Short mmCIF file of C-alpha atoms in Angstrom, two decimals:
data_model
loop_
_atom_site.label_atom_id
_atom_site.label_comp_id
_atom_site.label_asym_id
_atom_site.label_seq_id
_atom_site.Cartn_x
_atom_site.Cartn_y
_atom_site.Cartn_z
CA UNK A 1 71.52 22.60 36.04
CA UNK A 2 70.77 25.42 39.10
CA UNK A 3 70.27 25.15 42.79
CA UNK A 4 67.88 21.77 42.93
CA UNK A 5 66.07 19.77 45.85
CA UNK A 6 66.21 15.77 45.66
CA UNK A 7 63.57 12.99 46.85
CA UNK A 8 62.45 9.75 46.42
CA UNK A 9 58.17 10.05 45.56
CA UNK A 10 57.08 6.23 44.88
CA UNK A 11 60.49 4.97 44.58
CA UNK A 12 61.72 7.35 42.24
CA UNK A 13 64.60 9.48 43.05
CA UNK A 14 64.18 12.55 41.95
CA UNK A 15 66.17 16.34 41.84
CA UNK A 16 63.46 19.29 41.63
CA UNK A 17 64.57 22.65 40.24
CA UNK A 18 64.73 24.86 42.99
CA UNK A 19 62.17 28.04 40.97
CA UNK A 20 61.99 31.43 41.90
CA UNK A 21 58.27 32.73 42.76
CA UNK A 22 58.42 36.18 44.67
CA UNK A 23 61.68 37.81 46.39
CA UNK A 24 60.40 36.09 49.32
CA UNK A 25 60.04 32.37 48.58
CA UNK A 26 60.95 29.46 45.70
CA UNK A 27 59.45 26.66 45.63
CA UNK A 28 60.61 22.50 44.55
CA UNK A 29 59.47 22.51 40.82
CA UNK A 30 57.46 19.16 40.17
CA UNK A 31 56.77 18.03 36.45
CA UNK A 32 55.12 14.93 35.64
CA UNK A 33 54.29 15.37 31.68
CA UNK A 34 57.72 13.20 30.15
CA UNK A 35 58.52 11.59 33.55
CA UNK A 36 56.13 8.32 32.43
CA UNK A 37 57.75 6.69 35.50
CA UNK A 38 56.42 8.80 37.92
CA UNK A 39 53.12 8.78 36.36
CA UNK A 40 52.27 5.26 36.32
CA UNK A 41 54.31 4.19 40.40
CA UNK A 42 52.33 7.23 42.17
CA UNK A 43 49.29 6.81 40.83
CA UNK A 44 49.76 2.95 41.96
CA UNK A 45 50.89 4.37 45.38
CA UNK A 46 48.05 6.74 45.45
CA UNK A 47 45.50 4.58 44.13
CA UNK A 48 46.21 2.04 47.69
CA UNK A 49 45.67 5.37 49.16
CA UNK A 50 42.47 6.51 48.42
CA UNK A 51 38.72 6.15 48.88
CA UNK A 52 36.80 4.32 46.25
CA UNK A 53 35.18 6.70 43.89
CA UNK A 54 32.99 6.64 40.73
CA UNK A 55 35.22 9.23 38.63
CA UNK A 56 38.45 11.52 38.50
CA UNK A 57 38.83 15.32 38.36
CA UNK A 58 41.90 16.87 38.00
CA UNK A 59 42.60 20.76 37.34
CA UNK A 60 43.79 20.92 33.24
CA UNK A 61 47.01 20.77 33.25
CA UNK A 62 50.22 19.49 35.54
CA UNK A 63 47.49 16.60 37.38
CA UNK A 64 46.25 15.28 33.38
CA UNK A 65 48.50 12.54 33.44
CA UNK A 66 48.28 11.56 37.26
CA UNK A 67 44.28 11.25 36.04
CA UNK A 68 44.54 9.65 33.22
CA UNK A 69 46.84 6.39 34.38
CA UNK A 70 45.06 6.95 37.52
CA UNK A 71 41.68 6.09 35.53
CA UNK A 72 43.57 3.59 33.36
CA UNK A 73 44.58 1.33 36.65
CA UNK A 74 41.39 1.80 38.55
CA UNK A 75 37.72 3.07 37.61
CA UNK A 76 38.29 3.63 33.74
CA UNK A 77 36.72 7.26 33.93
CA UNK A 78 37.92 10.79 34.84
CA UNK A 79 37.62 14.81 33.78
CA UNK A 80 39.82 17.68 33.11
CA UNK A 81 38.30 20.99 34.75
CA UNK A 82 39.76 22.86 31.74
CA UNK A 83 41.88 26.80 31.43
CA UNK A 84 39.68 28.02 29.03
CA UNK A 85 36.53 27.37 26.72
CA UNK A 86 36.12 24.04 23.92
CA UNK A 87 34.38 24.37 20.84
CA UNK A 88 32.59 21.19 21.88
CA UNK A 89 32.05 22.53 25.07
CA UNK A 90 27.90 22.83 25.24
CA UNK A 91 26.98 25.36 28.03
CA UNK A 92 30.14 25.32 30.33
CA UNK A 93 29.75 26.61 33.84
CA UNK A 94 32.74 27.88 35.70
CA UNK A 95 34.94 29.00 38.60
CA UNK A 96 37.43 31.18 39.84
CA UNK A 97 41.05 30.02 41.39
CA UNK A 98 44.41 31.80 42.41
CA UNK A 99 47.61 29.17 42.31
CA UNK A 100 50.54 29.52 43.64
CA UNK A 101 52.13 29.00 40.83
CA UNK A 102 50.33 31.35 38.32
CA UNK A 103 50.31 34.87 38.16
CA UNK A 104 46.65 35.74 37.16
CA UNK A 105 43.72 35.06 38.57
CA UNK A 106 42.16 31.24 35.95
CA UNK A 107 38.57 30.07 36.02
CA UNK A 108 37.83 26.27 35.33
CA UNK A 109 34.85 24.98 33.36
CA UNK A 110 33.31 21.86 33.02
CA UNK A 111 31.14 20.84 29.91
CA UNK A 112 27.48 19.64 30.02
CA UNK A 113 28.09 16.36 29.50
CA UNK A 114 31.09 16.86 31.67
CA UNK A 115 28.51 17.71 34.66
CA UNK A 116 26.31 14.78 33.82
CA UNK A 117 29.14 12.60 33.68
CA UNK A 118 29.58 14.13 36.91
CA UNK A 119 26.03 14.74 38.94
CA UNK A 120 25.77 11.76 42.00
CA UNK A 121 28.92 10.05 41.20
CA UNK A 122 31.68 9.45 43.70
CA UNK A 123 34.66 12.05 42.89
CA UNK A 124 38.62 11.29 43.53
CA UNK A 125 40.31 15.12 43.23
CA UNK A 126 43.42 14.19 41.93
CA UNK A 127 46.08 17.31 41.36
CA UNK A 128 50.36 17.16 41.12
CA UNK A 129 50.61 19.23 44.04
CA UNK A 130 49.22 20.92 46.13
CA UNK A 131 49.77 24.31 48.38
CA UNK A 132 47.83 26.72 49.55
CA UNK A 133 44.98 24.69 48.65
CA UNK A 134 43.22 27.34 46.01
CA UNK A 135 43.04 25.03 43.40
CA UNK A 136 40.89 22.33 45.05
CA UNK A 137 38.71 24.72 47.16
CA UNK A 138 37.72 26.05 43.34
CA UNK A 139 37.09 21.95 42.53
CA UNK A 140 35.88 21.23 45.03
CA UNK A 141 32.88 24.73 45.19
CA UNK A 142 32.36 23.39 41.22
CA UNK A 143 31.93 19.84 41.75
CA UNK A 144 29.43 20.78 44.59
CA UNK A 145 27.88 23.19 42.58
CA UNK A 146 26.61 20.22 40.10
CA UNK A 147 25.55 17.21 41.82
CA UNK A 148 28.61 15.39 42.57
CA UNK A 149 30.58 14.02 46.08
CA UNK A 150 33.58 14.43 46.05
CA UNK A 151 34.78 11.30 48.55
CA UNK A 152 38.79 12.09 48.44
CA UNK A 153 41.32 14.80 47.67
CA UNK A 154 44.42 13.35 46.81
CA UNK A 155 48.18 14.76 45.44
CA UNK A 156 51.78 13.13 44.94
CA UNK A 157 53.50 15.76 47.22
CA UNK A 158 51.92 18.33 49.91
CA UNK A 159 53.47 21.60 49.54
CA UNK A 160 53.69 23.64 52.98
CA UNK A 161 51.12 23.86 54.75
CA UNK A 162 49.15 21.28 52.93
CA UNK A 163 51.43 18.41 54.28
CA UNK A 164 49.27 19.14 57.88
CA UNK A 165 45.81 18.93 56.78
CA UNK A 166 44.19 16.13 57.60
CA UNK A 167 41.15 16.34 54.19
CA UNK A 168 44.39 15.20 51.68
CA UNK A 169 45.35 12.29 50.77
CA UNK A 170 49.07 12.57 49.28
CA UNK A 171 52.33 11.24 48.98
CA UNK A 172 55.57 13.09 50.30
CA UNK A 173 55.91 16.55 51.36
CA UNK A 174 57.49 19.50 49.85
CA UNK A 175 58.59 22.22 52.00
CA UNK A 176 58.42 25.66 50.35
CA UNK A 177 62.12 27.78 50.38
CA UNK A 178 62.17 31.57 51.67
CA UNK A 179 64.28 34.08 51.51
#
């Protein structure tokens, strides 16, 4: 393993690999996939800090395990904003987003059924990491379009300047690594 950043997240010690983003900056890669312990512990810890909500929304894909676990032990309802239109999605709506970890503009989609499930509900947006906030802003825009009420925005790690935001709930700060 190359260079790593060591941290404790919800009582779990983890070594996050340092990953290059561009010639000026690296990030510590945090991936919840395959890590059941961190998913369970972070979900429980975040729920203790979050406001009352009816449904959890996350963007495909790294936030899915967290959204599922938070919904399983909490409100029992979650929706995934998909990155592509699937055959089962009737009358999808979308918004465009540019993320720090993706090299191109993406779209997030909600189906007509998802929109009906979310309309008028108290929504908690969750993700694994919030950095620039671009994905978060895009999801908020999408949810406001359909009449959802965002009551909170939560993530496991707040990366870089996101740690100074007062509008998000997070467990730990995560530094950026400038070259």
